């Protein structure tokens, strides 16, 4: 691509990035966002698959060279319920809503990559699907996309995230687990209320809850293999209304993060056992609700190597990506239990300039990161030309 064309594309992407930034929409409300993405892709002559999605869409670029497989790129498009504090001229125009996770960058870089591939489709073999996914922040927007048949012919999937811990032009890559499985639990402890001065008349759900919280923290140290990363956080305890009454009930809520599939099952079993049996030891009862979220994201080793090679080809720097106890519903697309087959995936971090962390009210993307990201993704998606190994887990 000539440098004049590059400049033109860069200006176009930055201008639209600012539009997305000014108009953030919360999960499942991405109506204007979807319309804007549709408009930009249509203008570039890119095909949009006729799925009946309320928000989000899937576009496709079909290579004109023979052979090649069908692959996909996931770009998430939703914003967060945060009031923006970033000092930029294109601040959010929606009070209490903000693109504080860089999904506006994901949209724009993804569209840029699609435009570059569409322009060079005579050199492309295989088909590339661009999944503009709603509601990543709710952890299940991916499942909306997976209600369609979009993944039926997809053989591998790429994902990426804006990374404010790295400079523009730096790509973070890791083989193996990169984000954790995200589960949530609620424990209802039922005792018997009584006067605070006569605890012997009742069964104290607060003391019982305290013992449960202590017990739950033994899972990571006593039940899980010390070489397997995992954690449990109790994040909410609610009970009682006043100082001199022991309440009848207490409620605890929290989250469990694991990488290994078996650890996930182990945690669920141990949380139930500890809650119910501890309650029983105190004469109370406990009821456990377990809400499973997305599984852990696992980066296929060979795909991670391609990420590295691609960055080097473009003169970009690569650094080892830290794995995170945070989650991303990208994991569903490559999860064997969800998909009922092996779909290798890889999720990279793209440097957007060092600044405030994601979900921070002053989070900000350096706009000079957009074009390099689009070019990097486009190069990654032309993978077929130089990579056809048998990918496996
Ligand atoms: Ni995000």
Short mmCIF file of C-alpha atoms and ligand atoms in Angstrom, two decimals:
data_model
loop_
_atom_site.label_atom_id
_atom_site.label_comp_id
_atom_site.label_asym_id
_atom_site.label_seq_id
_atom_site.Cartn_x
_atom_site.Cartn_y
_atom_site.Cartn_z
CA UNK A 1 0.00 0.00 0.00
CA UNK A 2 1.38 3.38 -0.97
CA UNK A 3 2.13 5.74 1.89
CA UNK A 4 -0.46 8.26 0.64
CA UNK A 5 -3.10 5.52 0.82
CA UNK A 6 -1.84 4.66 4.29
CA UNK A 7 -2.32 8.22 5.44
CA UNK A 8 -5.79 8.34 3.96
CA UNK A 9 -6.80 5.10 5.68
CA UNK A 10 -5.26 6.26 8.94
CA UNK A 11 -7.18 9.54 8.86
CA UNK A 12 -10.40 7.67 8.06
CA UNK A 13 -9.90 5.18 10.90
CA UNK A 14 -8.98 7.85 13.47
CA UNK A 15 -11.97 9.98 12.52
CA UNK A 16 -14.30 7.03 12.99
CA UNK A 17 -12.53 5.86 16.15
CA UNK A 18 -13.36 9.25 17.64
CA UNK A 19 -16.98 8.83 16.61
CA UNK A 20 -17.14 5.42 18.36
CA UNK A 21 -15.44 6.93 21.40
CA UNK A 22 -17.95 9.77 21.59
CA UNK A 23 -20.90 7.37 21.29
CA UNK A 24 -20.31 4.49 23.71
CA UNK A 25 -23.12 1.95 24.14
CA UNK A 26 -23.55 -0.57 26.95
CA UNK A 27 -23.80 -4.36 26.42
CA UNK A 28 -26.73 -5.40 24.16
CA UNK A 29 -27.50 -1.74 23.44
CA UNK A 30 -24.91 -1.34 20.65
CA UNK A 31 -27.47 -0.28 18.04
CA UNK A 32 -25.81 2.90 16.73
CA UNK A 33 -22.41 1.23 16.97
CA UNK A 34 -23.60 -1.70 14.86
CA UNK A 35 -25.17 0.64 12.29
CA UNK A 36 -21.93 2.60 12.04
CA UNK A 37 -19.82 -0.56 11.61
CA UNK A 38 -22.26 -1.80 8.96
CA UNK A 39 -22.04 1.52 7.13
CA UNK A 40 -18.24 1.56 7.10
CA UNK A 41 -17.95 -2.05 5.91
CA UNK A 42 -20.61 -1.60 3.24
CA UNK A 43 -18.86 1.52 1.98
CA UNK A 44 -15.70 -0.57 1.56
CA UNK A 45 -17.63 -3.18 -0.43
CA UNK A 46 -17.33 -5.81 2.32
CA UNK A 47 -20.01 -8.50 2.56
CA UNK A 48 -22.08 -8.73 5.75
CA UNK A 49 -23.62 -12.09 6.61
CA UNK A 50 -27.41 -12.01 6.96
CA UNK A 51 -27.66 -13.01 10.62
CA UNK A 52 -30.55 -11.67 12.64
CA UNK A 53 -28.49 -10.27 15.48
CA UNK A 54 -30.00 -7.45 17.54
CA UNK A 55 -26.56 -5.90 17.96
CA UNK A 56 -23.18 -6.86 16.51
CA UNK A 57 -22.60 -8.34 13.07
CA UNK A 58 -20.39 -10.68 11.09
CA UNK A 59 -18.58 -9.52 7.95
CA UNK A 60 -16.66 -11.70 5.54
CA UNK A 61 -13.76 -11.20 3.14
CA UNK A 62 -13.42 -13.96 0.57
CA UNK A 63 -9.93 -14.53 -0.84
CA UNK A 64 -9.71 -14.97 -4.57
CA UNK A 65 -6.78 -17.37 -4.59
CA UNK A 66 -7.46 -21.06 -4.55
CA UNK A 67 -7.31 -23.09 -1.36
CA UNK A 68 -7.12 -21.84 2.15
CA UNK A 69 -9.37 -22.26 5.12
CA UNK A 70 -11.99 -20.19 6.83
CA UNK A 71 -10.69 -18.31 9.84
CA UNK A 72 -12.17 -15.65 12.12
CA UNK A 73 -11.23 -12.52 14.05
CA UNK A 74 -13.28 -11.45 17.08
CA UNK A 75 -13.65 -7.72 17.80
CA UNK A 76 -15.81 -6.77 20.79
CA UNK A 77 -17.79 -3.53 20.52
CA UNK A 78 -19.44 -2.61 23.86
CA UNK A 79 -18.63 0.09 26.42
CA UNK A 80 -18.79 0.36 30.22
CA UNK A 81 -21.01 2.24 32.72
CA UNK A 82 -18.22 4.66 33.69
CA UNK A 83 -18.21 8.47 33.55
CA UNK A 84 -15.26 9.55 31.46
CA UNK A 85 -12.49 11.64 32.99
CA UNK A 86 -9.97 11.47 30.12
CA UNK A 87 -8.68 14.84 28.96
CA UNK A 88 -9.31 14.43 25.22
CA UNK A 89 -11.26 16.50 22.65
CA UNK A 90 -13.44 13.54 21.64
CA UNK A 91 -14.77 12.68 25.10
CA UNK A 92 -17.83 10.47 25.56
CA UNK A 93 -21.05 12.35 24.86
CA UNK A 94 -23.07 9.85 26.88
CA UNK A 95 -23.15 10.58 30.60
CA UNK A 96 -22.13 7.57 32.64
CA UNK A 97 -20.97 5.57 29.63
CA UNK A 98 -17.45 5.23 28.31
CA UNK A 99 -15.24 3.12 26.06
CA UNK A 100 -12.90 2.46 28.97
CA UNK A 101 -11.78 -0.96 27.76
CA UNK A 102 -10.64 0.10 24.29
CA UNK A 103 -13.40 -1.74 22.41
CA UNK A 104 -13.69 1.37 20.19
CA UNK A 105 -10.06 0.64 19.25
CA UNK A 106 -10.98 -3.02 18.63
CA UNK A 107 -13.80 -1.98 16.29
CA UNK A 108 -11.63 0.45 14.33
CA UNK A 109 -8.58 -1.80 14.06
CA UNK A 110 -10.86 -4.67 12.99
CA UNK A 111 -12.55 -2.55 10.31
CA UNK A 112 -9.12 -1.35 9.15
CA UNK A 113 -7.92 -4.96 8.81
CA UNK A 114 -11.07 -5.89 6.88
CA UNK A 115 -10.58 -2.96 4.49
CA UNK A 116 -6.92 -3.91 3.90
CA UNK A 117 -7.84 -7.54 3.22
CA UNK A 118 -10.73 -6.58 0.96
CA UNK A 119 -8.38 -4.38 -1.08
CA UNK A 120 -5.90 -7.25 -1.41
CA UNK A 121 -8.35 -10.11 -1.75
CA UNK A 122 -6.83 -11.24 -5.04
CA UNK A 123 -3.74 -12.24 -3.03
CA UNK A 124 -5.73 -13.86 -0.24
CA UNK A 125 -6.56 -17.53 -0.09
CA UNK A 126 -9.25 -18.66 2.27
CA UNK A 127 -12.07 -16.76 3.87
CA UNK A 128 -11.86 -14.40 6.83
CA UNK A 129 -14.86 -13.73 9.04
CA UNK A 130 -14.84 -10.58 11.17
CA UNK A 131 -17.03 -11.03 14.22
CA UNK A 132 -18.10 -7.70 15.72
CA UNK A 133 -19.41 -9.05 18.99
CA UNK A 134 -21.74 -7.35 21.47
CA UNK A 135 -21.66 -7.51 25.25
CA UNK A 136 -18.20 -8.78 26.06
CA UNK A 137 -18.36 -6.89 29.35
CA UNK A 138 -21.37 -9.01 30.34
CA UNK A 139 -19.32 -12.15 29.64
CA UNK A 140 -21.89 -13.76 27.37
CA UNK A 141 -22.14 -11.69 24.18
CA UNK A 142 -20.08 -14.42 22.52
CA UNK A 143 -22.93 -16.86 23.20
CA UNK A 144 -25.29 -14.63 21.19
CA UNK A 145 -22.93 -14.89 18.23
CA UNK A 146 -22.63 -18.64 18.77
CA UNK A 147 -26.41 -19.02 18.38
CA UNK A 148 -25.73 -18.45 14.66
CA UNK A 149 -23.88 -20.92 12.45
CA UNK A 150 -20.98 -18.49 11.97
CA UNK A 151 -18.39 -20.82 13.51
CA UNK A 152 -19.50 -23.97 11.66
CA UNK A 153 -16.78 -23.70 9.00
CA UNK A 154 -14.22 -21.73 11.03
CA UNK A 155 -10.98 -23.60 11.63
CA UNK A 156 -9.21 -21.18 13.93
CA UNK A 157 -9.99 -17.88 15.61
CA UNK A 158 -7.94 -14.84 16.53
CA UNK A 159 -8.68 -12.32 19.24
CA UNK A 160 -6.91 -9.24 20.54
CA UNK A 161 -7.09 -6.62 23.24
CA UNK A 162 -5.85 -3.07 23.62
CA UNK A 163 -2.96 -3.02 26.07
CA UNK A 164 -2.24 0.20 28.02
CA UNK A 165 0.86 -1.33 29.63
CA UNK A 166 2.74 -1.29 26.33
CA UNK A 167 3.88 1.33 23.84
CA UNK A 168 2.44 1.62 20.32
CA UNK A 169 4.05 -1.00 18.08
CA UNK A 170 4.50 -3.56 20.86
CA UNK A 171 2.64 -6.88 20.72
CA UNK A 172 2.19 -9.04 23.84
CA UNK A 173 2.17 -12.77 23.09
CA UNK A 174 1.83 -15.83 25.27
CA UNK A 175 1.34 -19.54 24.62
CA UNK A 176 -1.11 -21.42 26.83
CA UNK A 177 -3.61 -19.86 29.24
CA UNK A 178 -4.04 -16.07 28.98
CA UNK A 179 -7.34 -15.35 30.71
CA UNK A 180 -9.08 -17.26 33.49
CA UNK A 181 -12.39 -19.08 33.69
CA UNK A 182 -14.82 -16.79 35.52
CA UNK A 183 -17.34 -18.32 37.92
CA UNK A 184 -19.57 -16.63 40.45
CA UNK A 185 -21.13 -18.03 43.58
CA UNK A 186 -23.79 -16.91 46.02
CA UNK A 187 -24.13 -18.56 49.43
CA UNK A 188 -27.28 -18.06 51.49
CA UNK A 189 -26.75 -18.93 55.14
CA UNK A 190 -29.93 -19.61 57.10
CA UNK A 191 -29.83 -19.44 60.89
CA UNK A 192 -32.37 -18.34 63.48
CA UNK A 193 -32.72 -14.71 64.47
CA UNK A 194 -32.68 -13.67 68.12
CA UNK A 195 -31.78 -10.89 70.56
CA UNK A 196 -28.12 -9.82 70.36
CA UNK A 197 -27.94 -10.33 74.14
CA UNK A 198 -29.26 -13.91 73.93
CA UNK A 199 -27.32 -15.66 71.13
CA UNK A 200 -28.13 -18.99 72.83
CA UNK A 201 -31.75 -18.47 71.70
CA UNK A 202 -30.82 -18.50 68.01
CA UNK A 203 -28.36 -19.69 65.38
CA UNK A 204 -25.99 -16.96 64.28
CA UNK A 205 -25.63 -16.77 60.46
CA UNK A 206 -22.91 -14.09 60.77
CA UNK A 207 -20.52 -16.23 62.80
CA UNK A 208 -21.31 -19.12 60.45
CA UNK A 209 -20.53 -16.91 57.44
CA UNK A 210 -17.22 -15.85 58.95
CA UNK A 211 -16.24 -19.51 59.33
CA UNK A 212 -17.32 -20.22 55.74
CA UNK A 213 -15.19 -17.33 54.42
CA UNK A 214 -12.15 -18.68 56.29
CA UNK A 215 -12.82 -22.18 55.06
CA UNK A 216 -13.19 -21.12 51.42
CA UNK A 217 -9.68 -19.67 51.44
CA UNK A 218 -8.30 -23.11 52.27
CA UNK A 219 -9.27 -24.38 48.81
CA UNK A 220 -6.43 -22.62 47.00
CA UNK A 221 -3.82 -23.67 49.55
CA UNK A 222 -5.02 -27.19 50.48
CA UNK A 223 -7.10 -28.57 47.60
CA UNK A 224 -5.58 -27.22 44.38
CA UNK A 225 -2.27 -28.29 42.85
CA UNK A 226 0.24 -25.59 43.84
CA UNK A 227 1.41 -25.30 40.21
CA UNK A 228 -2.09 -24.38 38.98
CA UNK A 229 -3.01 -20.68 39.17
CA UNK A 230 -6.41 -20.01 40.75
CA UNK A 231 -8.12 -17.76 43.25
CA UNK A 232 -11.33 -17.24 45.17
CA UNK A 233 -12.54 -13.83 46.34
CA UNK A 234 -15.51 -13.24 48.62
CA UNK A 235 -16.64 -9.81 47.48
CA UNK A 236 -19.93 -9.20 49.29
CA UNK A 237 -21.35 -10.12 52.70
CA UNK A 238 -24.77 -8.91 53.71
CA UNK A 239 -26.64 -9.57 56.94
CA UNK A 240 -28.54 -7.81 59.65
CA UNK A 241 -30.23 -4.43 60.05
CA UNK A 242 -29.24 -3.20 63.48
CA UNK A 243 -26.82 -3.55 66.43
CA UNK A 244 -28.76 -5.60 68.91
CA UNK A 245 -30.46 -8.26 66.78
CA UNK A 246 -28.83 -11.38 65.40
CA UNK A 247 -30.37 -11.78 61.96
CA UNK A 248 -31.88 -14.97 60.59
CA UNK A 249 -29.93 -14.97 57.34
CA UNK A 250 -26.71 -13.86 55.73
CA UNK A 251 -25.64 -13.80 52.10
CA UNK A 252 -22.13 -14.10 50.68
CA UNK A 253 -21.12 -13.59 47.08
CA UNK A 254 -17.84 -13.95 45.28
CA UNK A 255 -15.89 -15.16 42.31
CA UNK A 256 -13.60 -18.06 41.48
CA UNK A 257 -10.91 -17.79 38.79
CA UNK A 258 -9.19 -20.87 37.40
CA UNK A 259 -7.18 -21.86 34.35
CA UNK A 260 -7.43 -25.65 34.48
CA UNK A 261 -10.78 -27.23 33.60
CA UNK A 262 -10.54 -29.82 36.40
CA UNK A 263 -9.74 -27.14 39.00
CA UNK A 264 -12.93 -25.39 38.00
CA UNK A 265 -14.97 -28.48 38.86
CA UNK A 266 -12.94 -29.01 42.03
CA UNK A 267 -13.72 -25.46 43.22
CA UNK A 268 -17.42 -25.85 42.63
CA UNK A 269 -17.48 -29.10 44.63
CA UNK A 270 -15.34 -27.71 47.50
CA UNK A 271 -17.29 -24.42 47.75
CA UNK A 272 -20.50 -26.42 48.11
CA UNK A 273 -18.98 -28.83 50.66
CA UNK A 274 -17.37 -26.12 52.79
CA UNK A 275 -20.45 -23.88 52.78
CA UNK A 276 -22.95 -26.62 53.56
CA UNK A 277 -20.90 -28.61 56.04
CA UNK A 278 -19.59 -25.57 57.91
CA UNK A 279 -23.14 -24.27 58.17
CA UNK A 280 -24.24 -27.63 59.47
CA UNK A 281 -21.44 -27.60 62.10
CA UNK A 282 -22.85 -24.30 63.39
CA UNK A 283 -26.42 -25.59 63.36
CA UNK A 284 -27.30 -23.46 60.31
CA UNK A 285 -28.03 -24.31 56.69
CA UNK A 286 -26.36 -23.06 53.52
CA UNK A 287 -27.64 -22.94 49.98
CA UNK A 288 -25.09 -22.46 47.19
CA UNK A 289 -25.85 -21.02 43.75
CA UNK A 290 -23.09 -21.49 41.19
CA UNK A 291 -23.10 -19.34 38.05
CA UNK A 292 -20.58 -20.48 35.44
CA UNK A 293 -19.11 -17.76 33.22
CA UNK A 294 -16.69 -18.04 30.31
CA UNK A 295 -13.95 -20.66 30.42
CA UNK A 296 -10.23 -19.85 30.35
CA UNK A 297 -8.67 -18.61 27.10
CA UNK A 298 -5.95 -20.91 25.83
CA UNK A 299 -3.50 -19.68 23.22
CA UNK A 300 -2.51 -22.33 20.72
CA UNK A 301 1.29 -22.56 20.63
CA UNK A 302 1.69 -22.57 16.86
CA UNK A 303 -0.69 -19.64 16.43
CA UNK A 304 1.24 -17.73 19.12
CA UNK A 305 4.40 -18.32 17.10
CA UNK A 306 2.70 -16.93 14.01
CA UNK A 307 1.75 -13.82 16.04
CA UNK A 308 5.39 -13.40 16.94
CA UNK A 309 6.64 -13.95 13.39
CA UNK A 310 4.05 -11.53 11.97
CA UNK A 311 5.06 -8.79 14.40
CA UNK A 312 8.72 -9.22 13.50
CA UNK A 313 7.92 -9.10 9.77
CA UNK A 314 6.29 -5.72 10.33
CA UNK A 315 9.18 -4.45 12.44
CA UNK A 316 7.09 -4.48 15.62
CA UNK A 317 8.45 -5.46 19.00
CA UNK A 318 7.09 -8.48 20.87
CA UNK A 319 7.01 -8.99 24.61
CA UNK A 320 5.79 -11.91 26.75
CA UNK A 321 2.16 -11.33 27.64
CA UNK A 322 1.23 -11.80 31.29
CA UNK A 323 -1.61 -14.21 31.84
CA UNK A 324 -4.52 -12.67 33.70
CA UNK A 325 -7.04 -13.80 36.31
CA UNK A 326 -9.49 -11.58 34.43
CA UNK A 327 -11.81 -13.23 31.94
CA UNK A 328 -12.82 -12.73 28.31
CA UNK A 329 -15.72 -14.43 26.61
CA UNK A 330 -13.46 -14.90 23.57
CA UNK A 331 -12.74 -18.21 25.33
CA UNK A 332 -16.15 -19.61 24.31
CA UNK A 333 -15.18 -19.64 20.61
CA UNK A 334 -12.30 -22.02 21.25
CA UNK A 335 -13.78 -23.98 24.13
CA UNK A 336 -14.20 -27.65 23.34
CA UNK A 337 -17.22 -28.07 25.63
CA UNK A 338 -19.02 -25.14 24.00
CA UNK A 339 -18.06 -25.85 20.38
CA UNK A 340 -18.03 -29.67 20.52
CA UNK A 341 -14.83 -29.70 18.46
CA UNK A 342 -11.30 -28.33 18.49
CA UNK A 343 -11.01 -24.76 17.26
CA UNK A 344 -7.53 -23.44 18.02
CA UNK A 345 -7.48 -19.82 19.10
CA UNK A 346 -5.00 -17.13 19.96
CA UNK A 347 -5.53 -13.81 21.76
CA UNK A 348 -2.83 -11.15 21.61
CA UNK A 349 -2.34 -7.81 23.32
CA UNK A 350 -1.71 -4.76 21.16
CA UNK A 351 0.15 -1.82 22.73
CA UNK A 352 -1.87 1.44 22.69
CA UNK A 353 0.63 3.60 24.60
CA UNK A 354 1.35 3.36 28.32
CA UNK A 355 -1.38 4.98 30.40
CA UNK A 356 -4.24 4.36 32.80
CA UNK A 357 -5.38 0.72 33.07
CA UNK A 358 -8.49 -0.59 31.31
CA UNK A 359 -11.79 0.25 33.09
CA UNK A 360 -10.19 3.43 34.54
CA UNK A 361 -12.21 6.66 33.96
CA UNK A 362 -9.15 8.31 32.38
CA UNK A 363 -8.27 5.32 30.16
CA UNK A 364 -7.12 6.56 26.77
CA UNK A 365 -5.92 5.08 23.46
CA UNK A 366 -3.01 6.68 21.56
CA UNK A 367 -4.57 7.08 18.13
CA UNK A 368 -1.27 6.38 16.40
CA UNK A 369 -1.79 2.74 17.46
CA UNK A 370 -4.80 2.25 15.18
CA UNK A 371 -3.24 1.88 11.73
CA UNK A 372 -0.34 -0.35 12.90
CA UNK A 373 -2.90 -2.57 14.68
CA UNK A 374 -5.04 -2.82 11.52
CA UNK A 375 -1.98 -3.74 9.46
CA UNK A 376 -0.82 -6.26 12.03
CA UNK A 377 -4.23 -7.96 12.13
CA UNK A 378 -4.48 -7.96 8.32
CA UNK A 379 -1.06 -9.62 8.10
CA UNK A 380 -2.04 -12.16 10.76
CA UNK A 381 -5.19 -13.04 8.84
CA UNK A 382 -3.28 -13.72 5.63
CA UNK A 383 -1.66 -16.53 7.57
CA UNK A 384 -2.59 -19.13 4.92
CA UNK A 385 0.11 -17.92 2.59
CA UNK A 386 2.87 -19.07 4.86
CA UNK A 387 1.37 -21.32 7.44
CA UNK A 388 -0.61 -24.47 7.01
CA UNK A 389 0.65 -26.66 9.81
CA UNK A 390 -1.67 -29.05 11.50
CA UNK A 391 -2.73 -27.08 14.52
CA UNK A 392 -3.57 -28.91 17.65
CA UNK A 393 -3.78 -28.29 21.35
NI1 LIG B 1 -12.09 -5.42 27.06
#
